[in-house]
Amino acid sequence: AAGVIQSPRHLIKEKRETATLKCYPIPRHDTVYWYQQGPGQDPQFLISFYEKMQSDKGSIPDRFSAQQFSDYHSELNMSSLELGDSALYFCASSRGHSDQPQHFGDGTRLSIL
Amino acid sequence: QQQVKQSPQSLIVQKGGISIINCAYENTAFDYFPWYQQFPGKGPALLIAIRPDVSEKKEGRFTISFNKSAKQFSLHIMDSQPGDSATYFCAATTSGSRLTFGEGTQLTVNP
């Protein structure tokens, strides 16, 4: 079965640079969620989109922005990167906005030097 | 403030034994409680989930027990295998919105 595809898998940036993470949801899934997971920590919700509209916003820094496109893929844009942004970034998708399980991709590991 | 509290932080079980992981929540608006399994370098994978109108759900070797009045739920892994060694997260959500995760349990099943 098709899964959530994230790219790139690994990304190395320097402080103050920008990064773009991409997420391709499972086919026919219209809802995308972004989570950040620090080392040894649980995933923390950043932001979600349903039918290309932002549906919820969590602890996402103002330096980050995201959007969902007409083909339902989503991109997380990160600017003025800081050392503390080093983490795993996961995207999850679901069909519909309620009562459906979220399925996760394998994440992008972002390292800030 | 952790809205979903998970214990233990780590668990070591012998092959064939029962692994039990517990979670407690505060927000009574939560209406969907999934468990995820995560291997190093991989994303969380949905294992099993339960809604508060059900007290128990079983899928293969995995069982969720749910106590609505106590606001607690637990994962039981029967006949634990070395391949079950992973980090397990309980989570909670309201009507399919953001997932709120527990702190995670690192399970080691010794052969």
PDB file of C-alpha atoms in Angstrom:
ATOM      1  CA  ALA A   1       0.000   0.000   0.000  1.00  0.00           C
ATOM      2  CA  ALA A   2       1.167   3.510  -0.759  1.00  0.00           C
ATOM      3  CA  GLY A   3       2.471   5.443   2.206  1.00  0.00           C
ATOM      4  CA  VAL A   4       3.243   9.043   3.054  1.00  0.00           C
ATOM      5  CA  ILE A   5       6.335  10.183   1.177  1.00  0.00           C
ATOM      6  CA  GLN A   6       8.629  12.820   2.635  1.00  0.00           C
ATOM      7  CA  SER A   7      11.599  14.472   1.010  1.00  0.00           C
ATOM      8  CA  PRO A   8      14.397  14.922   1.543  1.00  0.00           C
ATOM      9  CA  ARG A   9      15.117  12.233   4.105  1.00  0.00           C
ATOM     10  CA  HIS A  10      18.116  14.085   5.430  1.00  0.00           C
ATOM     11  CA  LEU A  11      18.971  17.769   5.252  1.00  0.00           C
ATOM     12  CA  ILE A  12      21.968  19.632   6.596  1.00  0.00           C
ATOM     13  CA  LYS A  13      21.833  23.410   6.852  1.00  0.00           C
ATOM     14  CA  GLU A  14      23.720  26.170   8.581  1.00  0.00           C
ATOM     15  CA  LYS A  15      22.318  28.756  10.955  1.00  0.00           C
ATOM     16  CA  ARG A  16      20.248  31.487   9.326  1.00  0.00           C
ATOM     17  CA  GLU A  17      19.699  29.431   6.177  1.00  0.00           C
ATOM     18  CA  THR A  18      16.315  28.344   4.851  1.00  0.00           C
ATOM     19  CA  ALA A  19      14.907  24.866   4.281  1.00  0.00           C
ATOM     20  CA  THR A  20      11.898  23.410   2.505  1.00  0.00           C
ATOM     21  CA  LEU A  21      10.474  20.038   3.483  1.00  0.00           C
ATOM     22  CA  LYS A  22       7.996  18.256   1.255  1.00  0.00           C
ATOM     23  CA  CYS A  23       5.219  15.815   2.045  1.00  0.00           C
ATOM     24  CA  TYR A  24       3.173  13.708  -0.359  1.00  0.00           C
ATOM     25  CA  PRO A  25       0.130  12.205   1.381  1.00  0.00           C
ATOM     26  CA  ILE A  26      -1.381   8.805   0.792  1.00  0.00           C
ATOM     27  CA  PRO A  27      -3.581   8.910  -2.347  1.00  0.00           C
ATOM     28  CA  ARG A  28      -7.110  10.228  -1.622  1.00  0.00           C
ATOM     29  CA  HIS A  29      -5.996  11.656   1.719  1.00  0.00           C
ATOM     30  CA  ASP A  30      -6.925  15.319   1.914  1.00  0.00           C
ATOM     31  CA  THR A  31      -5.584  16.231   5.356  1.00  0.00           C
ATOM     32  CA  VAL A  32      -1.924  16.767   6.198  1.00  0.00           C
ATOM     33  CA  TYR A  33      -0.335  17.256   9.606  1.00  0.00           C
ATOM     34  CA  TRP A  34       3.231  18.316  10.454  1.00  0.00           C
ATOM     35  CA  TYR A  35       5.008  17.257  13.640  1.00  0.00           C
ATOM     36  CA  GLN A  36       8.457  17.947  15.081  1.00  0.00           C
ATOM     37  CA  GLN A  37      10.272  15.306  17.142  1.00  0.00           C
ATOM     38  CA  GLY A  38      13.379  16.167  19.147  1.00  0.00           C
ATOM     39  CA  PRO A  39      15.848  13.456  20.255  1.00  0.00           C
ATOM     40  CA  GLY A  40      14.235  11.133  22.774  1.00  0.00           C
ATOM     41  CA  GLN A  41      11.015  13.143  22.742  1.00  0.00           C
ATOM     42  CA  ASP A  42       7.474  12.620  21.564  1.00  0.00           C
ATOM     43  CA  PRO A  43       6.262  14.289  18.361  1.00  0.00           C
ATOM     44  CA  GLN A  44       4.912  17.800  18.818  1.00  0.00           C
ATOM     45  CA  PHE A  45       2.183  19.118  16.521  1.00  0.00           C
ATOM     46  CA  LEU A  46       3.100  22.070  14.321  1.00  0.00           C
ATOM     47  CA  ILE A  47       0.327  22.706  11.816  1.00  0.00           C
ATOM     48  CA  SER A  48      -2.337  20.961   9.719  1.00  0.00           C
ATOM     49  CA  PHE A  49      -4.232  21.495   6.485  1.00  0.00           C
ATOM     50  CA  TYR A  50      -7.582  20.197   5.282  1.00  0.00           C
ATOM     51  CA  GLU A  51      -8.592  20.653   1.661  1.00  0.00           C
ATOM     52  CA  LYS A  52      -5.755  23.131   1.151  1.00  0.00           C
ATOM     53  CA  MET A  53      -6.823  25.361   4.040  1.00  0.00           C
ATOM     54  CA  GLN A  54      -5.018  25.635   7.358  1.00  0.00           C
ATOM     55  CA  SER A  55      -7.131  23.739   9.852  1.00  0.00           C
ATOM     56  CA  ASP A  56      -5.109  23.926  13.061  1.00  0.00           C
ATOM     57  CA  LYS A  57      -1.941  25.547  14.333  1.00  0.00           C
ATOM     58  CA  GLY A  58       0.252  24.387  17.152  1.00  0.00           C
ATOM     59  CA  SER A  59       3.645  25.421  18.462  1.00  0.00           C
ATOM     60  CA  ILE A  60       5.036  26.461  15.100  1.00  0.00           C
ATOM     61  CA  PRO A  61       7.552  29.330  15.171  1.00  0.00           C
ATOM     62  CA  ASP A  62       6.745  32.432  13.147  1.00  0.00           C
ATOM     63  CA  ARG A  63       9.886  31.641  11.110  1.00  0.00           C
ATOM     64  CA  PHE A  64       8.096  28.597   9.726  1.00  0.00           C
ATOM     65  CA  SER A  65       5.272  28.568   7.220  1.00  0.00           C
ATOM     66  CA  ALA A  66       3.477  25.817   5.389  1.00  0.00           C
ATOM     67  CA  GLN A  67       0.898  25.279   2.715  1.00  0.00           C
ATOM     68  CA  GLN A  68      -1.010  22.533   0.985  1.00  0.00           C
ATOM     69  CA  PHE A  69      -1.224  22.531  -2.779  1.00  0.00           C
ATOM     70  CA  SER A  70      -3.966  21.562  -5.236  1.00  0.00           C
ATOM     71  CA  ASP A  71      -2.583  18.012  -5.518  1.00  0.00           C
ATOM     72  CA  TYR A  72      -2.715  17.809  -1.684  1.00  0.00           C
ATOM     73  CA  HIS A  73       1.032  17.682  -1.193  1.00  0.00           C
ATOM     74  CA  SER A  74       2.343  20.008   1.466  1.00  0.00           C
ATOM     75  CA  GLU A  75       5.531  21.963   2.042  1.00  0.00           C
ATOM     76  CA  LEU A  76       7.007  23.238   5.292  1.00  0.00           C
ATOM     77  CA  ASN A  77       9.188  26.290   4.782  1.00  0.00           C
ATOM     78  CA  MET A  78      11.676  27.137   7.492  1.00  0.00           C
ATOM     79  CA  SER A  79      13.689  30.349   7.546  1.00  0.00           C
ATOM     80  CA  SER A  80      16.406  31.844   9.751  1.00  0.00           C
ATOM     81  CA  LEU A  81      17.256  28.360  10.948  1.00  0.00           C
ATOM     82  CA  GLU A  82      18.517  27.980  14.498  1.00  0.00           C
ATOM     83  CA  LEU A  83      20.470  25.196  16.175  1.00  0.00           C
ATOM     84  CA  GLY A  84      17.331  24.287  18.111  1.00  0.00           C
ATOM     85  CA  ASP A  85      15.495  23.490  14.889  1.00  0.00           C
ATOM     86  CA  SER A  86      17.553  20.317  14.532  1.00  0.00           C
ATOM     87  CA  ALA A  87      14.985  17.546  14.783  1.00  0.00           C
ATOM     88  CA  LEU A  88      12.976  14.970  12.907  1.00  0.00           C
ATOM     89  CA  TYR A  89      10.055  16.462  11.022  1.00  0.00           C
ATOM     90  CA  PHE A  90       7.174  14.143  10.299  1.00  0.00           C
ATOM     91  CA  CYS A  91       4.237  14.551   8.040  1.00  0.00           C
ATOM     92  CA  ALA A  92       1.060  12.550   8.564  1.00  0.00           C
ATOM     93  CA  SER A  93      -2.011  12.285   6.393  1.00  0.00           C
ATOM     94  CA  SER A  94      -5.600  11.191   6.847  1.00  0.00           C
ATOM     95  CA  ARG A  95      -8.744  10.951   4.771  1.00  0.00           C
ATOM     96  CA  GLY A  96     -11.106  13.591   5.960  1.00  0.00           C
ATOM     97  CA  HIS A  97     -10.751  15.937   8.853  1.00  0.00           C
ATOM     98  CA  SER A  98     -12.290  13.902  11.619  1.00  0.00           C
ATOM     99  CA  ASP A  99     -12.464  10.372  12.916  1.00  0.00           C
ATOM    100  CA  GLN A 100      -9.809   9.024  10.604  1.00  0.00           C
ATOM    101  CA  PRO A 101      -6.402   7.709  11.706  1.00  0.00           C
ATOM    102  CA  GLN A 102      -3.258   9.606  10.880  1.00  0.00           C
ATOM    103  CA  HIS A 103      -0.553   7.761   8.966  1.00  0.00           C
ATOM    104  CA  PHE A 104       3.016   9.008   9.227  1.00  0.00           C
ATOM    105  CA  GLY A 105       5.863   9.242   6.764  1.00  0.00           C
ATOM    106  CA  ASP A 106       9.425   8.334   7.719  1.00  0.00           C
ATOM    107  CA  GLY A 107      10.350  11.944   8.302  1.00  0.00           C
ATOM    108  CA  THR A 108      13.041  14.395   7.350  1.00  0.00           C
ATOM    109  CA  ARG A 109      16.024  14.605   9.641  1.00  0.00           C
ATOM    110  CA  LEU A 110      17.116  18.236   9.731  1.00  0.00           C
ATOM    111  CA  SER A 111      20.537  19.033  11.144  1.00  0.00           C
ATOM    112  CA  ILE A 112      21.615  22.615  11.711  1.00  0.00           C
ATOM    113  CA  LEU A 113      25.359  23.202  11.930  1.00  0.00           C
TER     114      LEU A 113
ATOM    115  CA  GLN B   1       2.302  20.378  30.788  1.00  0.00           C
ATOM    116  CA  GLN B   2       2.001  16.904  29.367  1.00  0.00           C
ATOM    117  CA  GLN B   3      -1.655  16.299  28.580  1.00  0.00           C
ATOM    118  CA  VAL B   4      -1.094  12.586  28.111  1.00  0.00           C
ATOM    119  CA  LYS B   5       1.123  10.894  30.674  1.00  0.00           C
ATOM    120  CA  GLN B   6       2.752   7.580  29.757  1.00  0.00           C
ATOM    121  CA  SER B   7       4.564   5.001  31.857  1.00  0.00           C
ATOM    122  CA  PRO B   8       6.934   3.334  32.171  1.00  0.00           C
ATOM    123  CA  GLN B   9       9.629   5.263  30.331  1.00  0.00           C
ATOM    124  CA  SER B  10      11.416   1.995  29.557  1.00  0.00           C
ATOM    125  CA  LEU B  11      10.451  -1.640  29.804  1.00  0.00           C
ATOM    126  CA  ILE B  12      12.418  -4.862  29.497  1.00  0.00           C
ATOM    127  CA  VAL B  13      10.492  -8.085  28.910  1.00  0.00           C
ATOM    128  CA  GLN B  14      11.526 -11.636  28.182  1.00  0.00           C
ATOM    129  CA  LYS B  15      10.464 -13.268  24.934  1.00  0.00           C
ATOM    130  CA  GLY B  16       6.997 -14.718  25.323  1.00  0.00           C
ATOM    131  CA  GLY B  17       6.095 -12.388  28.168  1.00  0.00           C
ATOM    132  CA  ILE B  18       3.441  -9.694  28.381  1.00  0.00           C
ATOM    133  CA  SER B  19       4.372  -6.051  27.879  1.00  0.00           C
ATOM    134  CA  ILE B  20       2.081  -3.512  29.520  1.00  0.00           C
ATOM    135  CA  ILE B  21       2.249   0.234  28.885  1.00  0.00           C
ATOM    136  CA  ASN B  22      -0.076   2.675  30.628  1.00  0.00           C
ATOM    137  CA  CYS B  23      -1.373   6.114  29.736  1.00  0.00           C
ATOM    138  CA  ALA B  24      -3.530   8.675  31.492  1.00  0.00           C
ATOM    139  CA  TYR B  25      -5.148  11.800  30.104  1.00  0.00           C
ATOM    140  CA  GLU B  26      -6.813  14.910  31.459  1.00  0.00           C
ATOM    141  CA  ASN B  27      -8.838  16.340  28.595  1.00  0.00           C
ATOM    142  CA  THR B  28     -12.271  14.711  28.572  1.00  0.00           C
ATOM    143  CA  ALA B  29     -12.836  16.052  25.052  1.00  0.00           C
ATOM    144  CA  PHE B  30     -10.430  13.444  23.692  1.00  0.00           C
ATOM    145  CA  ASP B  31     -12.429  10.901  21.718  1.00  0.00           C
ATOM    146  CA  TYR B  32      -9.884   8.784  19.874  1.00  0.00           C
ATOM    147  CA  PHE B  33      -6.881   7.023  21.388  1.00  0.00           C
ATOM    148  CA  PRO B  34      -4.328   5.459  19.027  1.00  0.00           C
ATOM    149  CA  TRP B  35      -1.100   3.671  19.826  1.00  0.00           C
ATOM    150  CA  TYR B  36       1.928   4.083  17.601  1.00  0.00           C
ATOM    151  CA  GLN B  37       5.079   1.974  17.270  1.00  0.00           C
ATOM    152  CA  GLN B  38       8.285   3.674  16.201  1.00  0.00           C
ATOM    153  CA  PHE B  39      11.544   2.062  15.132  1.00  0.00           C
ATOM    154  CA  PRO B  40      14.776   4.096  14.944  1.00  0.00           C
ATOM    155  CA  GLY B  41      14.906   6.178  11.791  1.00  0.00           C
ATOM    156  CA  LYS B  42      11.258   5.516  10.980  1.00  0.00           C
ATOM    157  CA  GLY B  43       8.015   7.356  11.433  1.00  0.00           C
ATOM    158  CA  PRO B  44       5.414   6.315  13.996  1.00  0.00           C
ATOM    159  CA  ALA B  45       3.287   3.446  12.662  1.00  0.00           C
ATOM    160  CA  LEU B  46      -0.320   3.083  13.774  1.00  0.00           C
ATOM    161  CA  LEU B  47      -0.758  -0.135  15.766  1.00  0.00           C
ATOM    162  CA  ILE B  48      -4.238  -0.090  17.190  1.00  0.00           C
ATOM    163  CA  ALA B  49      -6.755   2.518  18.314  1.00  0.00           C
ATOM    164  CA  ILE B  50      -9.840   2.744  20.498  1.00  0.00           C
ATOM    165  CA  ARG B  51     -12.766   5.081  21.097  1.00  0.00           C
ATOM    166  CA  PRO B  52     -14.139   5.776  24.611  1.00  0.00           C
ATOM    167  CA  ASP B  53     -17.396   3.896  24.038  1.00  0.00           C
ATOM    168  CA  VAL B  54     -15.433   0.624  23.989  1.00  0.00           C
ATOM    169  CA  SER B  55     -13.644  -0.840  27.026  1.00  0.00           C
ATOM    170  CA  GLU B  56     -11.350  -3.210  25.168  1.00  0.00           C
ATOM    171  CA  LYS B  57     -10.119  -3.818  21.650  1.00  0.00           C
ATOM    172  CA  LYS B  58      -7.934  -6.678  20.498  1.00  0.00           C
ATOM    173  CA  GLU B  59      -5.994  -7.044  17.268  1.00  0.00           C
ATOM    174  CA  GLY B  60      -3.729 -10.085  17.137  1.00  0.00           C
ATOM    175  CA  ARG B  61      -1.242  -9.904  20.016  1.00  0.00           C
ATOM    176  CA  PHE B  62      -2.129  -6.276  20.795  1.00  0.00           C
ATOM    177  CA  THR B  63      -4.944  -5.281  23.173  1.00  0.00           C
ATOM    178  CA  ILE B  64      -6.053  -1.854  24.345  1.00  0.00           C
ATOM    179  CA  SER B  65      -7.915  -1.592  27.636  1.00  0.00           C
ATOM    180  CA  PHE B  66      -9.811   1.644  28.224  1.00  0.00           C
ATOM    181  CA  ASN B  67     -11.171   2.987  31.514  1.00  0.00           C
ATOM    182  CA  LYS B  68     -13.197   6.111  30.772  1.00  0.00           C
ATOM    183  CA  SER B  69     -14.034   6.962  34.384  1.00  0.00           C
ATOM    184  CA  ALA B  70     -10.377   6.799  35.396  1.00  0.00           C
ATOM    185  CA  LYS B  71      -9.250   8.492  32.171  1.00  0.00           C
ATOM    186  CA  GLN B  72      -6.702   5.768  31.626  1.00  0.00           C
ATOM    187  CA  PHE B  73      -5.869   3.359  28.849  1.00  0.00           C
ATOM    188  CA  SER B  74      -3.224   0.728  28.374  1.00  0.00           C
ATOM    189  CA  LEU B  75      -1.559  -1.376  25.708  1.00  0.00           C
ATOM    190  CA  HIS B  76      -0.927  -5.058  26.305  1.00  0.00           C
ATOM    191  CA  ILE B  77       1.424  -6.954  24.010  1.00  0.00           C
ATOM    192  CA  MET B  78       0.964 -10.677  24.443  1.00  0.00           C
ATOM    193  CA  ASP B  79       3.714 -13.191  23.615  1.00  0.00           C
ATOM    194  CA  SER B  80       6.224 -10.364  23.205  1.00  0.00           C
ATOM    195  CA  GLN B  81       8.886 -10.972  20.550  1.00  0.00           C
ATOM    196  CA  PRO B  82      12.340  -9.438  19.997  1.00  0.00           C
ATOM    197  CA  GLY B  83      10.919  -7.836  16.844  1.00  0.00           C
ATOM    198  CA  ASP B  84       8.527  -5.864  19.063  1.00  0.00           C
ATOM    199  CA  SER B  85      11.494  -3.945  20.500  1.00  0.00           C
ATOM    200  CA  ALA B  86      10.703  -0.336  19.644  1.00  0.00           C
ATOM    201  CA  THR B  87       9.406   2.884  21.153  1.00  0.00           C
ATOM    202  CA  TYR B  88       5.668   2.943  21.769  1.00  0.00           C
ATOM    203  CA  PHE B  89       3.626   6.116  21.983  1.00  0.00           C
ATOM    204  CA  CYS B  90       0.082   6.464  23.184  1.00  0.00           C
ATOM    205  CA  ALA B  91      -1.802   9.429  21.797  1.00  0.00           C
ATOM    206  CA  ALA B  92      -5.130  11.177  22.047  1.00  0.00           C
ATOM    207  CA  THR B  93      -7.092  13.447  19.771  1.00  0.00           C
ATOM    208  CA  THR B  94     -10.421  15.237  19.509  1.00  0.00           C
ATOM    209  CA  SER B  95     -12.408  14.515  16.340  1.00  0.00           C
ATOM    210  CA  GLY B  96      -9.341  13.771  14.273  1.00  0.00           C
ATOM    211  CA  SER B  97      -7.500  16.956  15.043  1.00  0.00           C
ATOM    212  CA  ARG B  98      -3.902  17.184  16.232  1.00  0.00           C
ATOM    213  CA  LEU B  99      -2.463  14.169  18.032  1.00  0.00           C
ATOM    214  CA  THR B 100      -1.253  14.709  21.580  1.00  0.00           C
ATOM    215  CA  PHE B 101       1.358  12.098  22.392  1.00  0.00           C
ATOM    216  CA  GLY B 102       2.556  10.531  25.606  1.00  0.00           C
ATOM    217  CA  GLU B 103       6.250  10.685  26.396  1.00  0.00           C
ATOM    218  CA  GLY B 104       6.955   7.258  24.897  1.00  0.00           C
ATOM    219  CA  THR B 105       8.053   3.869  26.221  1.00  0.00           C
ATOM    220  CA  GLN B 106      11.182   2.178  25.001  1.00  0.00           C
ATOM    221  CA  LEU B 107      10.430  -1.550  24.943  1.00  0.00           C
ATOM    222  CA  THR B 108      13.190  -4.142  24.840  1.00  0.00           C
ATOM    223  CA  VAL B 109      12.257  -7.786  24.417  1.00  0.00           C
ATOM    224  CA  ASN B 110      15.121 -10.079  25.277  1.00  0.00           C
ATOM    225  CA  PRO B 111      15.434 -13.356  23.341  1.00  0.00           C
TER     226      PRO B 111
END
